[in-house]
Short mmCIF file of C-alpha atoms in Angstrom, two decimals:
data_model
loop_
_atom_site.label_atom_id
_atom_site.label_comp_id
_atom_site.label_asym_id
_atom_site.label_seq_id
_atom_site.Cartn_x
_atom_site.Cartn_y
_atom_site.Cartn_z
CA MET A 220 0.07 -0.23 0.03
CA ALA A 221 1.31 3.64 -0.37
CA ASP A 222 0.72 4.44 3.25
CA GLU A 223 3.24 1.39 4.18
CA ALA A 224 5.65 2.50 1.62
CA GLU A 225 5.61 6.04 2.66
CA GLU A 226 5.91 4.81 6.57
CA GLU A 227 8.93 2.66 5.91
CA SER A 228 10.58 5.54 3.82
CA ASN A 229 10.99 7.64 6.88
CA LYS A 230 13.33 5.12 8.57
CA LEU A 231 16.88 5.40 7.86
CA LEU A 232 18.14 2.71 5.76
CA PRO A 233 21.31 1.35 5.54
CA THR A 234 23.96 1.38 2.48
CA ALA A 235 24.34 -1.46 0.31
CA GLY A 236 26.65 -4.37 0.82
CA THR A 237 27.56 -8.09 0.83
CA GLY A 238 26.90 -10.96 2.69
CA GLY A 239 29.76 -12.34 5.03
CA GLY A 240 32.12 -13.72 2.54
CA GLY A 241 30.22 -14.17 -0.50
CA GLY A 242 30.95 -11.99 -3.62
CA GLY A 243 28.41 -10.70 -5.98
CA GLY A 244 25.13 -10.07 -4.25
CA GLY A 245 24.10 -13.37 -3.00
CA GLY A 246 24.20 -11.95 0.51
CA GLU A 247 21.29 -10.69 2.65
CA GLY A 248 22.32 -6.87 2.14
CA PHE A 249 19.23 -4.13 1.75
CA GLN A 250 18.42 -3.21 -1.65
CA LYS A 251 19.62 0.18 -2.45
CA MET A 252 17.92 2.95 -3.03
CA ALA A 253 17.68 4.76 -6.34
CA SER A 254 18.27 8.66 -5.99
CA PRO A 255 15.24 10.81 -6.92
CA PRO A 256 15.74 12.60 -10.53
CA GLY A 257 17.76 15.44 -10.73
CA GLU A 258 18.98 14.49 -6.85
CA PRO A 259 23.00 14.43 -6.45
CA ALA A 260 24.52 11.02 -6.43
CA GLY A 261 25.57 10.06 -2.70
CA HIS A 262 22.31 10.68 -1.06
CA GLU A 263 20.91 7.70 -1.64
CA GLY A 264 18.90 5.67 1.10
CA PHE A 265 17.81 9.13 2.63
CA VAL A 266 14.40 10.96 2.20
CA GLN A 267 14.63 14.55 3.21
CA PRO A 268 12.40 15.07 6.46
CA SER A 269 11.20 18.40 5.36
CA SER A 270 9.43 17.14 2.61
CA TYR A 271 6.95 15.64 4.96
CA LEU A 272 6.33 18.92 7.03
CA ARG A 273 5.47 20.88 4.33
CA ARG A 274 1.74 21.16 3.73
CA PRO A 275 0.29 21.96 -0.24
CA ARG A 276 -0.14 25.31 -1.01
CA GLY A 277 -3.08 27.20 -0.08
CA GLN A 278 -3.72 24.73 3.07
CA SER A 279 -3.06 26.16 6.47
CA ARG A 280 -3.60 24.42 9.97
CA ALA A 281 -6.62 26.09 11.62
CA MET A 282 -6.23 26.81 15.24
CA PRO A 283 -8.55 25.45 17.71
CA PRO A 284 -11.28 28.03 19.23
CA PRO A 285 -10.39 29.38 22.49
CA ALA A 286 -12.49 27.63 25.15
CA PRO A 287 -15.62 29.55 26.13
CA LYS A 288 -14.78 30.92 29.71
CA LEU A 289 -17.36 29.50 32.02
CA GLU A 290 -19.86 31.70 33.72
CA THR A 291 -20.40 31.57 37.13
CA ALA A 292 -23.62 32.33 39.17
CA VAL A 293 -22.08 35.44 40.32
CA ASP A 294 -21.08 36.28 36.91
CA ARG A 295 -24.76 35.51 35.79
CA ASP A 296 -26.21 37.65 38.45
CA GLN A 297 -23.65 40.38 37.80
CA ARG A 298 -24.24 40.66 33.88
CA ARG A 299 -28.58 40.61 34.77
CA GLY A 300 -27.81 43.10 37.10
CA LEU A 301 -26.15 45.56 35.19
CA GLN A 302 -28.70 44.85 32.17
CA SER A 303 -31.78 45.67 34.43
CA ILE A 304 -30.24 48.98 35.23
CA ARG A 305 -29.70 49.96 31.37
CA ALA A 306 -33.20 48.44 30.69
CA PHE A 307 -34.45 51.00 33.18
CA LEU A 308 -32.56 53.83 32.17
CA LYS A 309 -33.55 53.68 28.85
CA VAL A 310 -37.35 53.75 29.56
CA ARG A 311 -36.79 56.43 32.11
CA THR A 312 -36.53 60.27 31.21
CA SER A 313 -34.77 62.80 33.07
CA TYR A 314 -37.96 64.66 34.45
CA ASP A 315 -38.62 61.18 36.08
CA VAL A 316 -35.56 62.15 38.36
CA LEU A 317 -36.58 65.36 39.37
CA PRO A 318 -37.88 65.72 42.77
CA LEU A 319 -41.76 66.91 43.51
CA SER A 320 -40.75 70.45 44.02
CA PHE A 321 -37.42 72.00 43.68
CA ARG A 322 -35.74 75.68 42.76
CA LEU A 323 -33.46 76.57 39.99
CA ILE A 324 -30.96 79.56 39.96
CA VAL A 325 -29.50 80.58 36.79
CA PHE A 326 -27.06 83.43 35.98
CA ASP A 327 -27.05 85.90 33.75
CA THR A 328 -23.67 86.27 31.97
CA SER A 329 -23.46 89.72 32.78
CA LEU A 330 -23.16 88.76 36.36
CA LEU A 331 -20.22 89.88 38.50
CA VAL A 332 -17.93 86.86 39.64
CA LYS A 333 -18.07 88.12 43.08
CA LYS A 334 -21.99 88.18 42.92
CA SER A 335 -22.33 84.54 41.81
CA LEU A 336 -20.08 83.60 44.53
CA ALA A 337 -22.12 85.13 47.37
CA ILE A 338 -25.42 83.33 45.45
CA LEU A 339 -23.95 80.40 45.24
CA ASN A 340 -22.87 80.47 49.34
CA GLN A 341 -26.09 81.74 50.28
CA ASN A 342 -28.00 78.90 48.43
CA GLY A 343 -25.95 75.84 49.49
CA ILE A 344 -25.17 75.00 45.97
CA VAL A 345 -22.14 74.50 43.83
CA SER A 346 -23.45 75.10 40.29
CA ALA A 347 -25.68 77.01 37.86
CA PRO A 348 -26.76 77.30 34.28
CA LEU A 349 -25.81 80.47 32.61
CA TRP A 350 -28.16 82.24 30.50
CA ASP A 351 -27.10 84.85 27.69
CA SER A 352 -29.77 87.63 28.14
CA LYS A 353 -28.67 89.18 24.82
CA THR A 354 -29.29 86.02 22.47
CA SER A 355 -31.58 84.45 25.01
CA THR A 356 -29.80 81.09 24.75
CA PHE A 357 -28.50 78.54 26.96
CA ALA A 358 -24.52 79.41 27.74
CA GLY A 359 -23.43 76.37 29.79
CA LEU A 360 -22.77 75.22 33.28
CA LEU A 361 -21.15 77.20 35.94
CA THR A 362 -19.24 75.15 38.29
CA THR A 363 -16.14 74.96 41.06
CA SER A 364 -13.85 74.33 37.92
CA ASP A 365 -14.64 77.75 36.61
CA TYR A 366 -13.51 79.49 39.73
CA ILE A 367 -10.63 77.43 40.15
CA ASN A 368 -9.80 78.78 36.70
CA VAL A 369 -10.03 82.32 37.89
CA ILE A 370 -7.71 81.13 40.92
CA GLN A 371 -5.05 80.12 38.28
CA TYR A 372 -5.50 83.02 35.72
CA TYR A 373 -4.82 85.51 38.99
CA CYS A 374 -1.78 82.90 39.73
CA LEU A 375 -0.22 83.52 36.54
CA HIS A 376 -1.09 87.14 36.48
CA PRO A 377 -1.37 89.00 40.21
CA GLU A 378 -0.96 92.34 38.49
CA GLU A 379 -4.75 91.62 37.43
CA MET A 380 -5.76 90.78 41.27
CA SER A 381 -6.95 94.50 41.47
CA ARG A 382 -9.56 93.95 38.71
CA ILE A 383 -10.92 91.11 40.31
CA ASP A 384 -13.91 92.38 41.54
CA GLN A 385 -14.77 93.70 37.96
CA PHE A 386 -14.52 90.30 36.71
CA ARG A 387 -18.12 89.10 34.58
CA LEU A 388 -19.27 85.46 33.88
CA ASN A 389 -19.19 86.13 30.32
CA SER A 390 -15.35 86.63 30.53
CA LEU A 391 -15.16 83.12 31.40
CA ARG A 392 -14.12 82.11 27.79
CA ALA A 393 -11.24 84.45 27.61
CA ILE A 394 -9.58 82.85 30.69
CA GLU A 395 -9.79 79.33 29.88
CA LYS A 396 -8.06 80.61 26.65
CA ASP A 397 -4.98 82.26 28.56
CA ILE A 398 -4.71 79.49 30.71
CA ASN A 399 -5.28 76.64 28.30
CA VAL A 400 -8.00 74.46 30.22
CA THR A 401 -11.06 72.55 29.46
CA PRO A 402 -14.21 74.85 28.23
CA ILE A 403 -16.81 75.72 30.40
CA GLU A 404 -19.24 72.58 29.97
CA THR A 405 -21.90 73.32 27.56
CA VAL A 406 -23.41 69.85 27.24
CA SER A 407 -27.26 69.67 27.72
CA ILE A 408 -30.28 67.38 27.03
CA HIS A 409 -33.86 67.90 26.39
CA PRO A 410 -35.65 66.49 29.40
CA LEU A 411 -37.80 63.75 27.69
CA ARG A 412 -34.97 62.13 26.41
CA PRO A 413 -34.13 58.89 27.77
CA LEU A 414 -32.33 59.15 30.80
CA TYR A 415 -29.55 56.68 29.31
CA GLU A 416 -28.99 58.92 26.66
CA ALA A 417 -28.01 61.74 29.60
CA CYS A 418 -25.97 59.30 31.08
CA ARG A 419 -23.79 58.70 27.83
CA ARG A 420 -23.53 62.26 26.96
CA MET A 421 -22.35 63.01 30.48
CA LEU A 422 -19.51 60.50 30.29
CA GLU A 423 -18.41 61.64 26.69
CA SER A 424 -17.93 65.07 27.73
CA ARG A 425 -16.79 64.23 31.45
CA ALA A 426 -19.35 66.35 32.97
CA ARG A 427 -21.00 65.51 36.31
CA ARG A 428 -24.05 66.89 35.68
CA ILE A 429 -25.98 68.22 32.91
CA PRO A 430 -28.80 70.63 32.24
CA LEU A 431 -32.46 69.59 31.24
CA VAL A 432 -32.74 72.22 28.26
CA ASP A 433 -36.38 72.37 26.65
CA ILE A 434 -38.28 74.59 24.28
CA ASP A 435 -41.06 77.13 25.16
CA ASP A 436 -44.03 76.46 23.36
CA GLU A 437 -44.91 80.17 23.25
CA THR A 438 -41.69 81.67 22.24
CA ARG A 439 -40.07 78.75 20.51
CA ARG A 440 -37.00 79.53 22.69
CA ALA A 441 -34.93 77.58 24.56
CA MET A 442 -35.39 77.61 28.37
CA VAL A 443 -33.84 75.92 31.32
CA VAL A 444 -35.96 73.57 33.35
CA SER A 445 -33.29 72.16 35.97
CA VAL A 446 -29.99 70.20 36.20
CA VAL A 447 -29.52 66.17 37.16
CA THR A 448 -26.30 65.10 38.80
CA GLN A 449 -24.59 62.05 38.55
CA TYR A 450 -25.37 61.50 42.41
CA ARG A 451 -29.27 62.03 41.61
CA ILE A 452 -29.15 59.63 38.90
CA LEU A 453 -27.41 56.87 40.80
CA LYS A 454 -29.70 57.33 43.86
CA PHE A 455 -32.64 57.04 41.39
CA VAL A 456 -30.87 53.83 40.50
CA ALA A 457 -30.29 52.72 43.60
CA VAL A 458 -34.22 53.25 45.14
CA ASN A 459 -36.27 51.87 42.18
CA VAL A 460 -33.75 48.93 40.37
CA VAL A 461 -33.82 45.86 42.88
CA GLU A 462 -31.13 44.16 40.72
CA THR A 463 -28.82 46.59 42.07
CA GLN A 464 -28.63 43.47 44.98
CA LEU A 465 -27.14 41.20 42.22
CA LEU A 466 -23.98 43.18 41.95
CA ARG A 467 -22.25 41.05 44.48
CA LYS A 468 -18.65 41.17 42.56
CA PRO A 469 -15.80 42.89 44.90
CA LEU A 470 -14.03 45.62 43.58
CA ARG A 471 -11.03 43.68 43.48
CA HIS A 472 -12.44 41.88 40.69
CA LEU A 473 -13.58 44.74 38.92
CA ASN A 474 -12.18 47.36 36.65
CA LEU A 475 -13.56 49.91 38.65
CA GLY A 476 -11.79 52.75 40.26
CA THR A 477 -8.50 54.37 40.29
CA TYR A 478 -5.87 52.78 42.25
CA LYS A 479 -2.70 53.75 40.81
CA ASN A 480 -0.54 57.40 40.33
CA LEU A 481 -3.20 59.00 42.76
CA GLU A 482 -2.29 62.32 43.68
CA THR A 483 -2.06 63.16 47.52
CA ALA A 484 -1.82 65.67 50.16
CA ARG A 485 -0.68 66.30 53.86
CA MET A 486 -2.23 68.74 56.17
CA GLU A 487 0.37 71.27 56.09
CA THR A 488 0.28 71.33 52.03
CA PRO A 489 -0.96 74.74 50.80
CA VAL A 490 -4.14 75.00 49.03
CA LEU A 491 -2.79 76.67 45.96
CA GLU A 492 -0.59 73.31 45.49
CA VAL A 493 -3.81 71.55 45.89
CA ILE A 494 -5.65 73.41 43.33
CA GLN A 495 -2.59 72.77 40.92
CA HIS A 496 -3.12 69.07 41.39
CA LEU A 497 -7.34 69.21 40.62
CA VAL A 498 -6.31 71.49 37.53
CA HIS A 499 -3.68 69.53 36.16
CA GLN A 500 -5.21 65.68 37.06
CA ASN A 501 -8.65 66.84 35.58
CA ILE A 502 -10.14 65.69 39.32
CA SER A 503 -12.41 66.76 41.78
CA SER A 504 -10.77 65.96 44.76
CA VAL A 505 -7.30 64.71 46.87
CA PRO A 506 -6.55 62.79 49.49
CA ILE A 507 -5.33 63.85 52.51
CA LEU A 508 -2.76 61.81 54.10
CA ASN A 509 -0.69 61.50 57.55
CA SER A 510 3.37 60.46 57.57
CA ASP A 511 1.94 56.98 57.75
CA GLY A 512 0.00 57.28 54.51
CA VAL A 513 -3.67 56.92 56.82
CA VAL A 514 -6.46 58.89 54.99
CA VAL A 515 -7.49 61.33 57.25
CA ASN A 516 -9.17 63.67 55.29
CA VAL A 517 -10.15 64.53 51.31
CA PHE A 518 -9.99 68.38 50.05
CA GLU A 519 -12.52 68.48 47.26
CA ALA A 520 -12.86 71.28 44.95
CA VAL A 521 -15.93 72.04 46.48
CA ASP A 522 -13.94 73.72 49.35
CA VAL A 523 -12.60 76.41 47.26
CA ILE A 524 -15.77 78.15 47.13
CA ALA A 525 -15.71 78.91 50.59
CA LEU A 526 -12.20 79.95 50.74
CA ILE A 527 -13.09 82.49 48.35
CA LYS A 528 -16.66 83.81 49.53
CA GLY A 529 -16.68 87.96 49.59
CA SER A 530 -13.86 87.61 47.09
CA VAL A 531 -11.20 87.05 49.74
CA TYR A 532 -8.58 85.50 47.92
CA GLU A 533 -5.69 85.84 50.44
CA GLU A 534 -7.24 82.82 52.23
CA LEU A 535 -5.67 80.86 49.61
CA ASN A 536 -2.77 81.16 51.01
CA LEU A 537 -3.89 78.85 54.04
CA SER A 538 -2.77 75.16 54.79
CA VAL A 539 -5.07 72.27 53.99
CA GLY A 540 -5.98 71.81 57.38
CA GLU A 541 -6.69 75.30 58.23
CA ALA A 542 -8.94 75.26 54.74
CA LEU A 543 -10.98 72.15 55.99
CA GLN A 544 -12.10 74.07 59.08
CA LYS A 545 -13.92 76.39 57.14
CA ARG A 546 -16.46 73.69 55.83
CA SER A 547 -19.89 74.29 56.65
CA ASP A 548 -21.80 72.62 59.28
CA ASP A 549 -23.52 70.14 56.72
CA PHE A 550 -20.77 68.79 55.24
CA PRO A 551 -21.99 65.23 54.84
CA GLY A 552 -18.41 63.36 55.61
CA ILE A 553 -15.93 61.22 54.13
CA TYR A 554 -17.22 58.08 52.70
CA THR A 555 -14.44 54.87 52.63
CA CYS A 556 -14.70 51.38 51.43
CA SER A 557 -12.37 48.36 50.76
CA ILE A 558 -11.04 46.62 47.74
CA ASP A 559 -13.37 43.31 48.87
CA ASP A 560 -16.72 45.83 48.92
CA ARG A 561 -19.20 44.75 46.55
CA LEU A 562 -21.11 46.93 43.96
CA ASP A 563 -24.60 46.33 45.60
CA THR A 564 -23.32 47.65 48.90
CA ILE A 565 -21.84 50.75 47.26
CA PHE A 566 -25.49 51.55 45.78
CA ASP A 567 -26.91 50.61 49.03
CA THR A 568 -24.86 53.46 50.68
CA ILE A 569 -25.60 55.93 47.97
CA ARG A 570 -29.56 55.07 48.53
CA LYS A 571 -29.23 56.19 52.12
CA SER A 572 -26.47 59.13 52.24
CA ARG A 573 -25.23 62.08 50.24
CA VAL A 574 -22.36 60.70 48.87
CA HIS A 575 -19.73 61.75 45.87
CA ARG A 576 -16.97 59.59 46.06
CA PHE A 577 -15.73 56.78 48.32
CA VAL A 578 -12.01 56.58 49.38
CA VAL A 579 -10.47 52.77 48.98
CA ILE A 580 -8.38 52.00 52.07
CA ASP A 581 -7.13 48.81 53.72
CA GLU A 582 -7.69 47.54 56.91
CA GLY A 583 -4.91 50.01 58.41
CA ASN A 584 -7.08 53.23 56.69
CA ARG A 585 -4.06 53.39 54.31
CA LEU A 586 -4.93 54.84 51.01
CA VAL A 587 -5.68 52.02 48.22
CA GLY A 588 -7.43 54.07 45.28
CA MET A 589 -10.63 56.21 44.77
CA LEU A 590 -14.02 55.63 43.68
CA THR A 591 -16.10 58.14 42.32
CA LEU A 592 -19.34 58.39 40.81
CA SER A 593 -18.21 58.80 37.26
CA ASP A 594 -16.43 55.44 37.88
CA ILE A 595 -19.56 53.88 38.80
CA LEU A 596 -21.30 55.57 36.30
CA GLU A 597 -19.00 54.37 33.40
CA TYR A 598 -19.43 50.53 34.44
CA VAL A 599 -22.80 50.62 35.02
CA LEU A 600 -23.36 51.94 31.04
CA LEU A 601 -20.39 49.86 29.45
CA GLU A 602 -19.28 46.92 31.54
CA GLY A 603 -20.22 44.05 28.99
CA GLU A 604 -22.41 46.38 27.05
CA GLY A 605 -22.08 43.88 24.03
CA ASP A 606 -22.92 40.91 25.84
CA ASP A 607 -26.65 42.48 26.81
CA HIS A 608 -28.22 40.14 23.62
CA LYS A 609 -27.52 37.04 25.80
CA GLN A 610 -30.61 35.54 27.62
CA THR A 611 -30.90 36.25 31.19
#
C-alpha cells in the first residue's frame, strides 16, 4: 500500500553491502534505494524530513477556537443586574429624576463673579446654568472648576488681582484660553430624552451634571428646566432597581476605580498646591494623608468656594488643614470602602447617604484607591455592553 511505503521510507536505511564472505550479491544486504531524479549522487537511501512537514500551498492548519470561559452564578447575576439597570435607564426620562418640588437658580452671563459666589454660598449650591440674555440662549453650566480657573488666572497674572471685583461671567472664555484649560461645560439634553442618553452624554463630555433644556411652546426659545447630577441619577437607580442587589462582585474583581498614580497631600500642604493637582489632573478631590499614609481627610474642589466667598482670595494661602476648618456644618463627611466591598453595598450607601466618592482603604486605613460616581456610572453603562443580547 502507498501509506505503508511512505511509512517505511521515513526510516533510516543502511547502505547496500555484501553478505558475509560472499561475492556478487548473494548475501542478505538491503536493497539500495535509487536517488530521485535531479538529486546528486551520494544521497541514496535518505528521504529529506522537511518534505513531510510541508503542506500543499493554499492549505493552513486552523487553530482550534479558545475554550469559552465558564460563567459562574456570580458572573450571571452581575450581568443580569447591569442589564436591568440599563433597561431601566432607557425607559425613564430625566423628568422622572426630578423631585416633586425644587428651585432653580440661573445666572446671567453679565453677572459679576463675586456676586455669583455670594449667591452660591447663600443657597448652598456649587453650580448653576448660565443664560445669555442678549441672545436668549443657554450659555453653559457654571461649576467650581470655573472658579478654580479664575484662581489659576490670577496666580499667573497677579497684577490683575485688583480688577477681580469687576470680572464678569461672560469673560470666562477668555480665561480658559489664557490658561489653556477645558472650556466651560455646554452639554445639555431635552428633559424627555431617555435617561440613558443623558448618562452617555455626561460620560462623553466628562461632565458630572447635565442641564435639562426645553423649548418654550409660545416663544419657541430654549429654557433651562433643571440640572441633573450623577448622584441624583445613581440614587434614582438605587431606589428603584432592585436588581442592584445582584451586583455581588467585589471591587478587586472589577475594573472600577483608580488605584495608581494617585495625587495626595498633607494637612500642612498649601491650598494653592492642591488646586494645581486638581487642575492638572482634571480631578475633583485629593486625599489627605498623614506621615504613615493613613487617610485623615479629603480636599474637594467645592472646598475652594468656601475659601473665596466675598472675594477674599488671600485665604488661598492657608494650609489644607486650616482650609478644611471652614467647611459648613452640613458637610456630608468622607465615605470609605475596601477593595473587598461589593457594588450592591455601594449602591445601598448611595441610596441612604449623600455621597459623591469613596476613598478605598485597607485594614489600617491607608489609601488604596479612589472610587468616584463617574467610575460607577461608566461601569454600569459600558461594562459588558456587547453582551446585552445574551439571555438573562
